[in-house]
XYZ file of C-alpha atoms in Angstrom:
634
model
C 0.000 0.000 0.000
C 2.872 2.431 0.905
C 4.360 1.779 -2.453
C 0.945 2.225 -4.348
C 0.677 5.398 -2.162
C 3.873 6.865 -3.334
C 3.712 6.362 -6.783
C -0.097 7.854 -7.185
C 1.423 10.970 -5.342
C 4.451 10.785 -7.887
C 1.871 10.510 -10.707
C -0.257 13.443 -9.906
C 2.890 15.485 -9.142
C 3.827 14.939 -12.547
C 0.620 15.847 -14.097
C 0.566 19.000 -12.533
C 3.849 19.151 -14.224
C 2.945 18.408 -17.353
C -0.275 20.746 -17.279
C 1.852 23.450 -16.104
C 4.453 23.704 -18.952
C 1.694 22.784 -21.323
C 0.086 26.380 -19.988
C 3.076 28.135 -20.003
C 4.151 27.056 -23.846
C 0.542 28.093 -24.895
C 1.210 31.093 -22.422
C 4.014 32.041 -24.851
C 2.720 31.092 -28.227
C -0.115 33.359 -27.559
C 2.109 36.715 -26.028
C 4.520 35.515 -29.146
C 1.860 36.552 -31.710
C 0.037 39.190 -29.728
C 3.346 40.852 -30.086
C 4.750 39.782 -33.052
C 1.885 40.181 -35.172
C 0.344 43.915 -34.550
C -2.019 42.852 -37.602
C -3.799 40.292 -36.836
C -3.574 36.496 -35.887
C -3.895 33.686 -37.732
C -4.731 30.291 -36.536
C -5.367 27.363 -39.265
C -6.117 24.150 -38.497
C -5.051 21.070 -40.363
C -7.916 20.021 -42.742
C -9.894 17.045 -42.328
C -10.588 14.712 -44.820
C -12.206 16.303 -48.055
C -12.701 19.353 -46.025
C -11.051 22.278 -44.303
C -11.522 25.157 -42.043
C -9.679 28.395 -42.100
C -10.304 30.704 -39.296
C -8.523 34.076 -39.544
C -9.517 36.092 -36.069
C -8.580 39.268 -36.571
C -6.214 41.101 -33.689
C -7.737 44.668 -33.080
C -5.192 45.789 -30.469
C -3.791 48.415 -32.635
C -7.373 49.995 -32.397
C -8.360 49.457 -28.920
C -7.655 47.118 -26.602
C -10.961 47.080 -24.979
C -12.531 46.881 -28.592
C -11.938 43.507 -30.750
C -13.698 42.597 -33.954
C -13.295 39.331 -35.117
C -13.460 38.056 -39.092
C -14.063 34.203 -39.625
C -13.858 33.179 -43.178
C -14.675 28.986 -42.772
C -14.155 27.294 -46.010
C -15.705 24.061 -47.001
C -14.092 22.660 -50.070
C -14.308 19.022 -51.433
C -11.298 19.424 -52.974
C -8.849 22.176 -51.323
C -6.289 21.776 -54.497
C -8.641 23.112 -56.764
C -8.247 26.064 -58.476
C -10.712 28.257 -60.808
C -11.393 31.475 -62.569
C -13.918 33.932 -60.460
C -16.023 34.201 -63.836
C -16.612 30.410 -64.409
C -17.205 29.830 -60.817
C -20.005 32.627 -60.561
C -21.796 31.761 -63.781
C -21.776 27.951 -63.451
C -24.412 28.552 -60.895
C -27.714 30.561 -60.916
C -28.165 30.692 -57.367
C -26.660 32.873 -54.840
C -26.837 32.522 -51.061
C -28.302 35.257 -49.378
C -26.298 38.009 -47.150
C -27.721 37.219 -43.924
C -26.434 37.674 -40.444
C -23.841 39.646 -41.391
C -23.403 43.069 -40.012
C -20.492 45.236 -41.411
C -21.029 48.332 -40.258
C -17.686 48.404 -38.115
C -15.196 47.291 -40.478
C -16.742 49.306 -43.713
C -16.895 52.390 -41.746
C -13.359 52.473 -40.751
C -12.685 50.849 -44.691
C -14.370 53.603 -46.449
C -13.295 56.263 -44.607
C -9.541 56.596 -45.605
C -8.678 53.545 -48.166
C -11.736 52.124 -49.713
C -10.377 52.963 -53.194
C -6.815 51.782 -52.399
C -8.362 48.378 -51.643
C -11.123 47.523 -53.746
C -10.680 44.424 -55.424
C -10.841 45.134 -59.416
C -12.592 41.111 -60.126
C -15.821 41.122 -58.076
C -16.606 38.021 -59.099
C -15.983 36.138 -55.858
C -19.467 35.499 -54.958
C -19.921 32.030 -56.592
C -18.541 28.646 -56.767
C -18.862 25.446 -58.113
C -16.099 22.518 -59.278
C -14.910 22.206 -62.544
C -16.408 19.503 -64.370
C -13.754 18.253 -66.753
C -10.872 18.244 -64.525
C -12.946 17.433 -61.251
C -11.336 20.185 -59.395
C -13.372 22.822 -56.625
C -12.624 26.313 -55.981
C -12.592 28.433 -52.723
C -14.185 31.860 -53.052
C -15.716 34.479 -50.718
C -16.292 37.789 -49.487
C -19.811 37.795 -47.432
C -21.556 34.452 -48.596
C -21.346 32.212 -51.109
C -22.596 28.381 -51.978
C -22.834 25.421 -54.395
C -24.771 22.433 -54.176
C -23.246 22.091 -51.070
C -19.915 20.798 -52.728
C -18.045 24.317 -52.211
C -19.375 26.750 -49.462
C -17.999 29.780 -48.199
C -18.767 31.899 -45.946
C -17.400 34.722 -44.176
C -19.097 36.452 -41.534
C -17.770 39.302 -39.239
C -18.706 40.165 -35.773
C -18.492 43.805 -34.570
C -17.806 44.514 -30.734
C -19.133 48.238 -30.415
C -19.846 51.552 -31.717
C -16.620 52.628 -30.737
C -14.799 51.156 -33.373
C -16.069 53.628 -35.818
C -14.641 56.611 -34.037
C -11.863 55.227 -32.224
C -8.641 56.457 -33.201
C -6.691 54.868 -36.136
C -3.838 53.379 -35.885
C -0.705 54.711 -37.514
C 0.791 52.055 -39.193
C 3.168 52.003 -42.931
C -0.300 51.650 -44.711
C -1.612 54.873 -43.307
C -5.412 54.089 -42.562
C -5.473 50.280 -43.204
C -7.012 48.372 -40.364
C -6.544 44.437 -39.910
C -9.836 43.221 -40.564
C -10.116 45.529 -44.010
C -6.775 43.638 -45.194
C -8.340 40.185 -44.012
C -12.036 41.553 -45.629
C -9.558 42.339 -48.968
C -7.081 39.510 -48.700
C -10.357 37.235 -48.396
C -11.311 38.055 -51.825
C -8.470 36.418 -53.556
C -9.327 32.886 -51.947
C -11.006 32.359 -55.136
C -7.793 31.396 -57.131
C -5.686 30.168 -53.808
C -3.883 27.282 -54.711
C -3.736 25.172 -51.293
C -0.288 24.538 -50.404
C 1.978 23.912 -46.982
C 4.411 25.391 -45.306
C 3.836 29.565 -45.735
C 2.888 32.358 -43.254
C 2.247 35.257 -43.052
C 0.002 38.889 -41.347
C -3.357 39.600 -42.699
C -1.621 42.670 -44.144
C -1.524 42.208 -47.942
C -3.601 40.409 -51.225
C -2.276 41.686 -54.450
C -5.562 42.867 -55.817
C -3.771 44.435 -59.150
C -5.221 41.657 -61.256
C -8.251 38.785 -60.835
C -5.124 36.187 -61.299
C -2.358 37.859 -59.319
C -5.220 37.910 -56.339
C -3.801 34.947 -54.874
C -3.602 32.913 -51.445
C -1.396 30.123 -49.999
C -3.135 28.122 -47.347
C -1.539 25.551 -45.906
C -1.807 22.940 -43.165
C -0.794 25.460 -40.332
C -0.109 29.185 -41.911
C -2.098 31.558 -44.566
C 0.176 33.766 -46.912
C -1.036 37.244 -48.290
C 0.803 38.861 -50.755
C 1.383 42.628 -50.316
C -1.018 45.197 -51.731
C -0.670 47.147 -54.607
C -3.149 50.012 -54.545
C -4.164 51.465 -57.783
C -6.685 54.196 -57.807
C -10.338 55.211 -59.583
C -9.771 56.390 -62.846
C -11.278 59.809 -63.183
C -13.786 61.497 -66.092
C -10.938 63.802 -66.609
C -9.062 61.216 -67.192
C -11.025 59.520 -69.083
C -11.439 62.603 -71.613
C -7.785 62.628 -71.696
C -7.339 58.974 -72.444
C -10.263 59.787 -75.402
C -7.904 62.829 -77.007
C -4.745 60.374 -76.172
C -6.611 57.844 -78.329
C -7.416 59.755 -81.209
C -4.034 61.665 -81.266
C -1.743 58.452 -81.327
C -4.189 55.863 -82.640
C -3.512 52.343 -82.158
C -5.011 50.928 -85.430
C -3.206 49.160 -87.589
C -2.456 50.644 -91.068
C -4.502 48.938 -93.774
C -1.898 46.746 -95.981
C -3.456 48.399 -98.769
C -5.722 51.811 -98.913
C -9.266 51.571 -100.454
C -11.879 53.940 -101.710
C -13.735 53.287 -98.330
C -10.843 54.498 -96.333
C -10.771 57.781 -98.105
C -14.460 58.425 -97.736
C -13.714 58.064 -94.029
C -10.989 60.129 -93.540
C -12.749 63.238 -95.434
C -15.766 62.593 -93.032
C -12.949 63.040 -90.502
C -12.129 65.740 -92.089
C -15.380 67.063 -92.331
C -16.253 66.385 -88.404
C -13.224 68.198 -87.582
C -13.852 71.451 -89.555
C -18.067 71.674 -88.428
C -19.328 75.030 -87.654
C -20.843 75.957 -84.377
C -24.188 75.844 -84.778
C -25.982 78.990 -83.098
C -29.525 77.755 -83.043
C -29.382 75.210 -80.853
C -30.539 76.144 -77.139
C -27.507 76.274 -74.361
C -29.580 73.652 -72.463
C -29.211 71.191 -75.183
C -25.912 71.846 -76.192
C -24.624 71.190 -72.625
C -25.590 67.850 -72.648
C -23.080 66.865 -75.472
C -19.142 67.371 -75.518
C -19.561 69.489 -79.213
C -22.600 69.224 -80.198
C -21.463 70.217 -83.360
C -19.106 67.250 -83.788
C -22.197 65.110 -83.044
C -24.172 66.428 -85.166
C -21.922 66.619 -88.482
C -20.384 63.180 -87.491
C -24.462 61.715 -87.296
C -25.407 63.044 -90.405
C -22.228 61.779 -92.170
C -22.997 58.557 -90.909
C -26.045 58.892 -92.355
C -24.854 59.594 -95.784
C -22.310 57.439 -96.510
C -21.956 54.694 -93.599
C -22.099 51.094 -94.856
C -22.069 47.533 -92.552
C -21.177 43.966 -93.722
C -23.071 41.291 -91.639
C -21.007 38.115 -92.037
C -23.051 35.101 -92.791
C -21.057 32.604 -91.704
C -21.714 31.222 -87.577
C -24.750 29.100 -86.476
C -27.621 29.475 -83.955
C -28.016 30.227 -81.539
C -24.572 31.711 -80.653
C -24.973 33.673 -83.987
C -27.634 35.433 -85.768
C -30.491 34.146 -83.083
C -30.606 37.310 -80.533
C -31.889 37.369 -77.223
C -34.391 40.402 -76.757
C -35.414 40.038 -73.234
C -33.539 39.862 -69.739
C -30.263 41.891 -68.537
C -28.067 41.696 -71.228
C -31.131 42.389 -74.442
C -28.527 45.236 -75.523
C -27.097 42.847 -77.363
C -30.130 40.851 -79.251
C -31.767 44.324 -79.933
C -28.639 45.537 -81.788
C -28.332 42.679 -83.709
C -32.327 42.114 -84.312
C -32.029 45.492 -85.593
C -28.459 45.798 -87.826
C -29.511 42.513 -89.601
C -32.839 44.009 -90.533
C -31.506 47.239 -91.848
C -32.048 48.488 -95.218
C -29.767 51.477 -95.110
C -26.918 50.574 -93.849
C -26.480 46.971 -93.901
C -24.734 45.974 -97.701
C -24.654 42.499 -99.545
C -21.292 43.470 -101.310
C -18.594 43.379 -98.603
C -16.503 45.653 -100.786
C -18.687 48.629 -100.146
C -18.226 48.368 -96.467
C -17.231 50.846 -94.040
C -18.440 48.066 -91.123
C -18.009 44.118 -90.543
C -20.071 42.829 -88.061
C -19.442 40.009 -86.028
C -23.000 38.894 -85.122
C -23.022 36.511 -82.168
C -24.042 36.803 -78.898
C -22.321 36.623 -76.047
C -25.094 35.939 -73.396
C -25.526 32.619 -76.374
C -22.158 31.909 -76.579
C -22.026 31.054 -72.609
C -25.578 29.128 -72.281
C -25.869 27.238 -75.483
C -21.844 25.570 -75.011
C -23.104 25.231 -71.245
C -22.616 22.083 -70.194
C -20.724 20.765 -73.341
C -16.841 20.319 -73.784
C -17.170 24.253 -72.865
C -16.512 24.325 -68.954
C -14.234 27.553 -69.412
C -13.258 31.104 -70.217
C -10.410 29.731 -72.470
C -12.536 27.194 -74.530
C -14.935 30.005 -75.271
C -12.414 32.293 -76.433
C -10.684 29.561 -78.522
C -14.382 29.242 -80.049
C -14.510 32.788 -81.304
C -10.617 32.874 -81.573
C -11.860 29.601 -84.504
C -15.020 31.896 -86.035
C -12.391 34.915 -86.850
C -9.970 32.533 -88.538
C -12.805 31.406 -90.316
C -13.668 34.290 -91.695
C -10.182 35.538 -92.322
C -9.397 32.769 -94.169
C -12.421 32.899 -95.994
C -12.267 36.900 -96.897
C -9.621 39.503 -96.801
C -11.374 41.842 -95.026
C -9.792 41.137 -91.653
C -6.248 41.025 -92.718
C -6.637 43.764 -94.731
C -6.994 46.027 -91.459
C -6.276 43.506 -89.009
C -9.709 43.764 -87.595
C -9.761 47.325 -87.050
C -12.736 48.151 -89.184
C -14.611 45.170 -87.746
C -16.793 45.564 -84.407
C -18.509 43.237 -82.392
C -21.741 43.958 -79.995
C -21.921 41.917 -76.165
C -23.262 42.909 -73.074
C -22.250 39.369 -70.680
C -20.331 40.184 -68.074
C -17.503 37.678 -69.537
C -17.495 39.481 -72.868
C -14.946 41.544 -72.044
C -12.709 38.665 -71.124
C -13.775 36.306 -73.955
C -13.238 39.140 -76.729
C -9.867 40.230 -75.369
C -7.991 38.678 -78.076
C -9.711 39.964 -81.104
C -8.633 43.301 -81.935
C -11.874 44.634 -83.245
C -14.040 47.441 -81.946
C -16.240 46.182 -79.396
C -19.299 47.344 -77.689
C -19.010 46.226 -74.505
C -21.678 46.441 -70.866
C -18.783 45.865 -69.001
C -16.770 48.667 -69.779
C -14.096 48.563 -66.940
C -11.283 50.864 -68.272
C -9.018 48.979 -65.342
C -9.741 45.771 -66.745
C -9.412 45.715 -70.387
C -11.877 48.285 -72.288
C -9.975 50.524 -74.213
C -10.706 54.040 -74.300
C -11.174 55.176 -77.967
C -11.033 52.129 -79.488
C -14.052 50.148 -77.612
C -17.326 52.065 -76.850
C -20.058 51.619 -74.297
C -22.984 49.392 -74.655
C -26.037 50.594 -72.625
C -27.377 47.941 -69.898
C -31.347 47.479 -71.007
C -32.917 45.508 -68.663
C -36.263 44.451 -71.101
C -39.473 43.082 -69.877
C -41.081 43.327 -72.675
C -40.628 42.363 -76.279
C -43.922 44.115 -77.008
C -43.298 46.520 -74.914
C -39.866 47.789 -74.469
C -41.048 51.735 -73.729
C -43.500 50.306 -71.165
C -44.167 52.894 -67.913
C -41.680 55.627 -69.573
C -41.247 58.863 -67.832
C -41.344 60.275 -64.180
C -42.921 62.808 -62.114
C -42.175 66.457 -62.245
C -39.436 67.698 -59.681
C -41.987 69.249 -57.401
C -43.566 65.983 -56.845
C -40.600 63.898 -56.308
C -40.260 64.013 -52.510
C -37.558 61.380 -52.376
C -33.691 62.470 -52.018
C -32.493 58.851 -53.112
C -33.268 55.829 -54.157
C -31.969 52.118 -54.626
C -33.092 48.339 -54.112
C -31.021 45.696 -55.624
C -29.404 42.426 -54.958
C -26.344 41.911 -52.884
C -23.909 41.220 -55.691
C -20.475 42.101 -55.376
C -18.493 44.292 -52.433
C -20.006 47.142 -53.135
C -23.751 47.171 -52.388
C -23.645 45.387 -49.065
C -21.400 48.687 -48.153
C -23.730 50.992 -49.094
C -26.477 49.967 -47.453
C -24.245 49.349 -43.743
C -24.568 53.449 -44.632
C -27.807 54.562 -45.557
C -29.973 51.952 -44.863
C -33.229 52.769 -42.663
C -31.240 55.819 -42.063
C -33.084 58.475 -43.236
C -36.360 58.976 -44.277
C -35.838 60.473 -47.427
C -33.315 58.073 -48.250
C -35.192 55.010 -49.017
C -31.741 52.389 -49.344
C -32.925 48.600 -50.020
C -31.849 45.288 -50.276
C -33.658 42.932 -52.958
C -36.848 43.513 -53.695
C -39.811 41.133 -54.251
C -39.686 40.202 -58.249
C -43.664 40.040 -58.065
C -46.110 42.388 -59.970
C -46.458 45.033 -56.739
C -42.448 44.637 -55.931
C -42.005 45.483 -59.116
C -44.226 48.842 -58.884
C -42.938 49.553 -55.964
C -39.916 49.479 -57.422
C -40.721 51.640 -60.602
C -42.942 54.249 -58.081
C -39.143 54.813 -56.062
C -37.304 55.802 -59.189
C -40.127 57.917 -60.046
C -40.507 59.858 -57.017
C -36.536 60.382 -56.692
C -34.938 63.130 -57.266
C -31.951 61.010 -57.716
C -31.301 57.279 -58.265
C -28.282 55.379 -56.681
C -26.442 53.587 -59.551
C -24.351 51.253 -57.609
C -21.952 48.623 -59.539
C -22.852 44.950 -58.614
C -20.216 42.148 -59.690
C -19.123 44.375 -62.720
C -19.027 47.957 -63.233
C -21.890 48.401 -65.407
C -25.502 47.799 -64.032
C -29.621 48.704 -65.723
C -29.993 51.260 -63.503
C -28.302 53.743 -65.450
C -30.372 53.500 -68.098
C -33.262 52.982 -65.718
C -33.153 56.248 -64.202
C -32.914 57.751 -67.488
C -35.908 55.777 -68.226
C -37.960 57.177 -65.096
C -36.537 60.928 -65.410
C -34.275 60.234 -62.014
C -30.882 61.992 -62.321
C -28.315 58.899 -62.188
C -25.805 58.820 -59.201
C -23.547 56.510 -60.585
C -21.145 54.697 -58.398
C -18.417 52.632 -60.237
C -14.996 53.076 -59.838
C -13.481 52.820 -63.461
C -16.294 52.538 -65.291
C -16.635 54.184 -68.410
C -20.234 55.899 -69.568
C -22.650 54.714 -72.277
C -21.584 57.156 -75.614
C -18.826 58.994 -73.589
C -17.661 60.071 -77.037
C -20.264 62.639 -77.718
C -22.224 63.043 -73.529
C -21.394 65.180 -71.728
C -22.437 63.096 -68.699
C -21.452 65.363 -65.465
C -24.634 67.558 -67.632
C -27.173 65.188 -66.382
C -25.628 62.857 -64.279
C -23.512 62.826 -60.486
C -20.588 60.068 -60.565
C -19.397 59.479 -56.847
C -16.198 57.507 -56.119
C -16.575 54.864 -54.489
C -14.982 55.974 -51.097
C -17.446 58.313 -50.827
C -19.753 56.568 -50.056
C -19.898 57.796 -46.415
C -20.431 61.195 -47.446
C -23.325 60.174 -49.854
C -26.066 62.617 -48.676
C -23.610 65.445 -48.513
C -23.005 65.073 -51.636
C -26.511 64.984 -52.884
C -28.141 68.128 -50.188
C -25.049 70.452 -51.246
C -26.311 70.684 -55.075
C -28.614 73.136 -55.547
C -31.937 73.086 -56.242
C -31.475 75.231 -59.748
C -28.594 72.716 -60.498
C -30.932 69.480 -59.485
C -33.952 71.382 -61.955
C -30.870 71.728 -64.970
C -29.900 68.196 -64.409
C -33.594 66.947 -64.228
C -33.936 68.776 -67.601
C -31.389 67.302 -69.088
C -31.999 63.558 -68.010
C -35.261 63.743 -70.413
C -33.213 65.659 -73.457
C -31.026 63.125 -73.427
C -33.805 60.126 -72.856
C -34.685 59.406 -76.632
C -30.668 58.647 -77.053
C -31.485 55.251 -74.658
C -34.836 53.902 -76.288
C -35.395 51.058 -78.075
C -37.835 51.385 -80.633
C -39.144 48.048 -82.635
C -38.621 50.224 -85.941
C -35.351 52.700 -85.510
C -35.705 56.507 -85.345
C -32.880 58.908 -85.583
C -31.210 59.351 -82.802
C -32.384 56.360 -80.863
C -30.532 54.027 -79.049
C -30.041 51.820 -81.791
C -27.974 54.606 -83.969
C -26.533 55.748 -80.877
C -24.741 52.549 -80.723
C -23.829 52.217 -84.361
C -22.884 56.071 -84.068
C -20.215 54.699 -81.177
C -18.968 52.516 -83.706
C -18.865 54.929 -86.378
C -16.963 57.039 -84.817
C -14.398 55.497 -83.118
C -13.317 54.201 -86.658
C -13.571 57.133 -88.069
C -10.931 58.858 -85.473
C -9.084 55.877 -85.341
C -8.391 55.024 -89.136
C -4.693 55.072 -90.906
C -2.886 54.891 -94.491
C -0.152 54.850 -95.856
């Protein structure tokens, strides 16, 4: 017994032993990193099998000690070696899981307020996921919620601690204003294209967000890498009119290998655009709503006169010559419902051509090779990358110019992506001069969100500005970063701000939704996944004065609008300051803009047969005219 005695007391002696330097390592682990790492802490666990977890708890020390917010990003992945573009991720799935329980008001605050545009991530495609089918592969994506069919979920959700995070004092750190949980809320955004490796570590502090595929993270079995930052800024309209002049001066287009009599009528319509008299009888008013009106007006009625199109024959349907007139992206199937039945300007005899059209769709192009041998971005552009060889090897047309007198029409969000290889003009949606739409060279295509085939023009127009007792308006889904932002602002916080989430897609939500943009005074254009969204042309539609905010993107006919006339463009780290913005313009300015909303209305209407100066020749105009500026000889 006294031997059984002794070694029991010997055993739990040890314990305690063991329990004690088992605190004090943790002890020391834990000071180590609250120490080391003034940024945040990381703590991964190693993945299960088929699965794993990333936790990233965010370190708010540098704030206030008493004040901690904490960002938990769990992944769920099938397959954590996959790897996958945002775009095919998002548009392999139709369904989108809802932002709920989520409450950023904290973090965007603090975000917004000095270094929103230094870190907003230019690929906002991160909501979606889903594994590629031909290679059997998953991808990890997120930013505030995102699902599969429960192969690939991702979540992130991010717990605020109080009020006093908003006004507490900011840190002073090398990255100025940047807070730990914004560079997690960033870095979080490149998961999307992480390959999963072992063996890296790292702070919260840095995703490269110059490019969708330099947007990269490491995460391995016990550390999660970030690459630094590098902060690029909003492109402004200024500079955006000096990137136009830049365009025209030192254009880009290749010189014809031979000159033709259609080349010379175009550079004496130059000529002839250049040279047009001021024209005295048109109203100030008007005038103001165009760069030169002047310009616009010789360079229309030239096209008028002389402009001929091509419309290739060659391409099946549905991809080709089978448009799409209703939905988001019927910008596209209208065009090309209306070139191919045009009398004036369409020609049978390619040698009288100004024009070639390329007359697929790209909405088409992604749905009809869905599910086919066509999983991604690449195999669609090899598709259209085949249909131009075609046709160059089949005419001379294309090598004659190199494509520069050719233009194509799309309006998916991918279309700028897909066409990035062929160096034609292109009407794009997505016209993200940060990602790939060229200034000069590519124009604008308007977002027309039709209901109607019947009925395109259906509940035009607005009430007057004395009756239109709301400051702002907006409702829309919670795509992208930006939106969810926005309405941790201005939602339910004022009453003459009426800031929604989605509303119901019945008959009443959508005349509720209608009866808001007409009782505006101005209508919150707020970028989704991509720049461009319908409620440009929406409040244009409803006589709302657009306030459009979309870093980098470029306006519908930016050419010839004047859009700071009729329009207000906020940055989008402004958006704090929203309702400053809009009570400090005043009221005569508001009644001029109003004015000029409706003048400039009949340039964004469909019309089943075109009138001039419609939306239809508006577009072609585009066209027009960036080949006219842009053409060479010898």
């Amino acid at each position: 017994m006294g031997v059984f005695a002794l070694t029991l007391r010997f055993f739990h002696a040890e314990v305690r032993k063991l329990l004690l330097i088992i605190g004090l390592a943790v002890s020391s682990i834990i000071l180590f990193q609250c120490f080391s790492f003034s940024y945040g802490k990381i703590f991964v666990p190693s993945p299960t099998s088929k699965s794993s977890i990333v936790k990233l708890v965010s370190n708010a020390t540098t704030l206030n000690d008493s004040n901690m917010a904490e960002l938990f990003i769990n992944v769920v992945a099938n397959d954590t070696n996959g790897s996958d573009s945002e775009e095919e991720a998002r548009y392999k799935h139709n369904t989108l899981e809802a932002n709920t329980g989520s409450d950023l008001s904290s973090e965007v605050n603090r975000y917004l307020d000095s270094s929103f545009s230094k870190f907003k991530d230019q690929n906002s495609h991160e909501l979606k996921s889903k594994p590629r089918i031909t290679q059997g592969k998953s991808l990890i994506s997120g930013h505030i919620a995102s699902t599969d069919d429960g192969s690939t979920k991702v979540m992130v959700e991010i717990a605020k601690n109080s009020e006093k995070m908003i006004n507490g004092p900011k840190p002073t750190t090398d990255y100025g204003d940047v807070v730990p949980f914004i560079s997690a809320i960033v870095a979080a955004k490149g998961l999307q294209n992480s390959n999963l490796s072992s063996g890296t570590s790292s702070s919260f502090l840095g995703a490269n967000l110059s490019s969708p595929r330099n947007a990269k993270t490491s995460i391995g079995t016990q550390h999660t890498n970030f690459k630094p930052l590098k902060i690029e800024s909003a492109i402004s309209v200024s500079q955006m009119n000096s990137l136009l002049l830049q365009s025209i001066d030192s254009s880009r287009s290749p010189r014809p290998r031979r000159s033709s009599a259609r080349d010379r009528e175009l550079l004496s319509a130059r000529q002839e655009i250049e040279n047009a008299r001021a024209s005295r009888k048109v109203p100030l008013l008007h005038a103001s709503v165009y760069q030169n009106i002047s310009k616009f007006e010789r360079s229309y009625e030239m096209m008028e006169q002389i402009l001929k199109v091509y419309i290739y024959k060659e391409g099946v349907k549905p991809i080709f010559h089978q448009p799409k007139m209703r939905g988001i992206y019927a910008s596209e199937g209208w065009f090309m419902k209306l070139m191919e039945g045009n009398k004036k300007f369409v020609v049978k005899d390619p040698r009288r051509a100004h024009l070639f059209y390329l007359p697929f769709s790209s909405n088409m192009l992604r749905s009809a090779l869905n599910g086919q041998d066509f999983q991604h971005v690449k195999d669609l552009q090899k598709y259209l990358k085949d249909y131009v060889e075609l046709i160059a090897g089949k005419y001379s047309f294309w090598n004659r110019t190199g494509g520069a007198d050719h233009f194509l029409v799309a309006c998916h969000d991918w279309a700028i992506k897909l066409t990035k290889n062929i160096r034609s003009i292109r009407a794009l949606c997505n016209s993200n001069a940060a990602k790939g739409f060229e200034i000069g060279k590519d124009t604008t295509l308007p977002v027309t969100y039709i209901r109607s085939m019947e009925a395109p023009l259906e509940n035009l127009g607005g009430k007057p500005p004395s009756e239109r007792n709301l400051l702002a308006f907006f409702a829309g889904g919670m795509h992208g970063y930006l939106r969810p932002i926005l309405l941790q602002y201005w939602q339910n916080k004022e009453s003459d701000m009426k800031i929604f989430g989605p509303m119901p897609r019945d008959v009443e939500g959508k005349r509720k939704y209608r009866e808001h943009m007409k009782s505006s005074k101005y209508c919150i254009c707020a970028k989704g996944y991509e720049v461009h969204t319908p409620r440009v042309v929406e409040s244009i539609y409803y006589e709302c004065v657009p306030v459009i905010i979309s870093d980098n993107y470029v306006p519908p006919f930016f050419e010839v609008l004047n859009w700071e006339a009729f329009a207000i463009l906020v940055q989008e780290k402004d958006i704090p300051s929203l309702r400053n913005i809009l009570l400090s313009i005043p009221e005569e300015k508001y009644l001029e803009m109003h004015a000029r909303v409706k003048l400039v209305q009949r340039h964004f209407l469909w019309h089943k047969r075109p009138v001039k100066y419609d939306l239809f020749h508006m577009i072609l105009h585009s066209v027009w005219y960036n080949r006219v500026f842009h053409i060479k000889t010898r």
